[in-house]
Amino acid sequence: QVQLVESGGGLVQAGGSLRLSCAASGRTITSYAMGWFRQAPGKEREFVAVIEWSGGTTYYAESVKGRFTISRDNNKNMVYLQMNSLKPEDTAVYYCAAGRLVNLLRSPYQYDYWGQGTQVTVSS
């Protein structure tokens, strides 16, 4: 079992930056792929970024590529999402997710554990 808690969300102006954190407990996350997803009101939950267990392979949604950076610290059971050059369309609840066996890294159905979400609001 893995418990995930996100933090770091808030209100930021367009062009600004935020750093989201995801703290894991219950089990170490060394062997888990860790992903970030987001969901805006009335829209489907969408993939944002994922980092594989080794920490050496990352993937990003085209909409955030070049602006967001995902990282992890397995020793601290922490995952981060650095968000730069934020746009109003980035506004959503951001969720941290963990998956032991993830084949389709961009699919939320591949993940076993989810955090409660943290709100990110980008004003224009």
CSV table of C-alpha atoms in Angstrom, one decimal:
chain,number,residue,atom,x,y,z
A,1,GLN,CA,0.0,0.0,0.0
A,2,VAL,CA,1.1,3.5,-0.9
A,3,GLN,CA,-0.4,6.7,0.5
A,4,LEU,CA,0.2,9.9,-1.5
A,5,VAL,CA,-0.2,13.5,-0.4
A,6,GLU,CA,0.3,16.4,-2.8
A,7,SER,CA,1.2,19.9,-1.8
A,8,GLY,CA,2.5,23.2,-3.3
A,9,GLY,CA,-0.5,24.2,-5.3
A,10,GLY,CA,-1.9,27.8,-5.3
A,11,LEU,CA,-2.6,30.9,-7.3
A,12,VAL,CA,0.0,32.2,-9.7
A,13,GLN,CA,0.0,34.7,-12.5
A,14,ALA,CA,0.6,33.6,-16.1
A,15,GLY,CA,4.2,33.2,-16.8
A,16,GLY,CA,5.0,32.3,-13.2
A,17,SER,CA,6.2,29.1,-11.5
A,18,LEU,CA,5.1,26.6,-9.0
A,19,ARG,CA,6.7,23.5,-7.6
A,20,LEU,CA,4.4,20.6,-6.6
A,21,SER,CA,5.5,18.0,-4.1
A,22,CYS,CA,4.1,14.5,-3.6
A,23,ALA,CA,5.0,12.7,-0.3
A,24,ALA,CA,4.6,8.9,-0.3
A,25,SER,CA,4.2,6.7,2.8
A,26,GLY,CA,3.3,3.2,3.6
A,27,ARG,CA,5.8,1.6,1.2
A,28,THR,CA,8.9,2.9,-0.4
A,29,ILE,CA,8.4,4.1,-4.0
A,30,THR,CA,11.7,2.9,-5.4
A,31,SER,CA,10.1,0.4,-7.8
A,32,TYR,CA,7.1,2.5,-8.8
A,33,ALA,CA,6.6,4.7,-11.8
A,34,MET,CA,5.4,8.1,-10.6
A,35,GLY,CA,3.1,10.3,-12.6
A,36,TRP,CA,1.3,13.6,-12.4
A,37,PHE,CA,-2.1,14.1,-13.9
A,38,ARG,CA,-4.5,17.0,-13.9
A,39,GLN,CA,-8.2,17.5,-14.1
A,40,ALA,CA,-10.1,20.8,-14.9
A,41,PRO,CA,-13.8,21.2,-14.2
A,42,GLY,CA,-15.9,19.4,-16.7
A,43,LYS,CA,-12.9,17.7,-18.4
A,44,GLU,CA,-11.3,14.3,-18.3
A,45,ARG,CA,-8.3,13.6,-16.2
A,46,GLU,CA,-5.3,14.0,-18.4
A,47,PHE,CA,-1.7,13.0,-18.3
A,48,VAL,CA,1.0,15.6,-17.5
A,49,ALA,CA,4.2,13.8,-16.8
A,50,VAL,CA,5.7,10.5,-15.6
A,51,ILE,CA,9.1,9.4,-14.2
A,52,GLU,CA,10.0,5.7,-14.2
A,53,TRP,CA,11.4,3.9,-11.2
A,54,SER,CA,15.0,4.5,-12.1
A,55,GLY,CA,14.5,8.2,-12.3
A,56,GLY,CA,16.3,8.3,-15.6
A,57,THR,CA,13.4,8.2,-18.0
A,58,THR,CA,10.7,10.8,-18.2
A,59,TYR,CA,7.8,11.6,-20.5
A,60,TYR,CA,5.6,14.7,-20.8
A,61,ALA,CA,2.4,15.7,-22.4
A,62,GLU,CA,3.0,17.9,-25.5
A,63,SER,CA,1.1,20.7,-23.8
A,64,VAL,CA,3.7,21.0,-21.0
A,65,LYS,CA,6.9,19.8,-22.7
A,66,GLY,CA,9.7,22.3,-22.2
A,67,ARG,CA,7.8,24.0,-19.3
A,68,PHE,CA,7.4,21.3,-16.7
A,69,THR,CA,10.0,19.0,-15.1
A,70,ILE,CA,9.3,15.9,-13.1
A,71,SER,CA,11.8,14.5,-10.6
A,72,ARG,CA,12.0,12.1,-7.8
A,73,ASP,CA,14.0,11.3,-4.6
A,74,ASN,CA,13.4,7.7,-3.8
A,75,ASN,CA,15.4,8.0,-0.5
A,76,LYS,CA,12.9,10.6,0.7
A,77,ASN,CA,9.9,9.0,-0.9
A,78,MET,CA,9.2,12.3,-2.7
A,79,VAL,CA,8.2,13.2,-6.2
A,80,TYR,CA,8.2,16.8,-7.6
A,81,LEU,CA,6.7,18.7,-10.5
A,82,GLN,CA,8.4,22.0,-11.3
A,83,MET,CA,6.1,24.1,-13.4
A,84,ASN,CA,7.4,27.1,-15.2
A,85,SER,CA,5.9,29.5,-17.7
A,86,LEU,CA,2.4,28.7,-16.5
A,87,LYS,CA,-0.6,29.4,-18.6
A,88,PRO,CA,-4.2,29.9,-17.7
A,89,GLU,CA,-5.0,26.6,-19.4
A,90,ASP,CA,-2.8,24.8,-16.8
A,91,THR,CA,-5.4,25.6,-14.2
A,92,ALA,CA,-6.6,22.3,-12.8
A,93,VAL,CA,-6.4,20.0,-9.8
A,94,TYR,CA,-3.1,18.2,-10.0
A,95,TYR,CA,-2.9,14.6,-8.8
A,96,CYS,CA,0.1,12.5,-8.0
A,97,ALA,CA,-0.1,8.8,-8.9
A,98,ALA,CA,2.0,5.7,-8.4
A,99,GLY,CA,2.0,2.4,-10.3
A,100,ARG,CA,4.0,-0.7,-9.8
A,101,LEU,CA,3.5,-2.2,-13.3
A,102,VAL,CA,2.8,0.5,-15.8
A,103,ASN,CA,2.7,-0.3,-19.5
A,104,LEU,CA,0.8,2.7,-20.8
A,105,LEU,CA,2.4,5.5,-18.8
A,106,ARG,CA,0.0,8.1,-20.0
A,107,SER,CA,-3.1,6.2,-19.0
A,108,PRO,CA,-4.6,7.0,-15.5
A,109,TYR,CA,-6.0,3.4,-15.5
A,110,GLN,CA,-2.5,2.1,-15.3
A,111,TYR,CA,-1.8,3.6,-11.8
A,112,ASP,CA,-2.7,1.9,-8.5
A,113,TYR,CA,-2.5,4.8,-6.0
A,114,TRP,CA,-3.6,8.4,-6.1
A,115,GLY,CA,-3.2,11.5,-3.9
A,116,GLN,CA,-6.1,13.8,-3.0
A,117,GLY,CA,-5.0,16.5,-5.4
A,118,THR,CA,-3.8,20.0,-5.1
A,119,GLN,CA,-5.4,23.0,-6.8
A,120,VAL,CA,-3.3,25.1,-9.3
A,121,THR,CA,-4.9,28.3,-10.6
A,122,VAL,CA,-3.2,30.4,-13.2
A,123,SER,CA,-4.6,33.9,-13.7
A,124,SER,CA,-4.2,36.0,-16.8
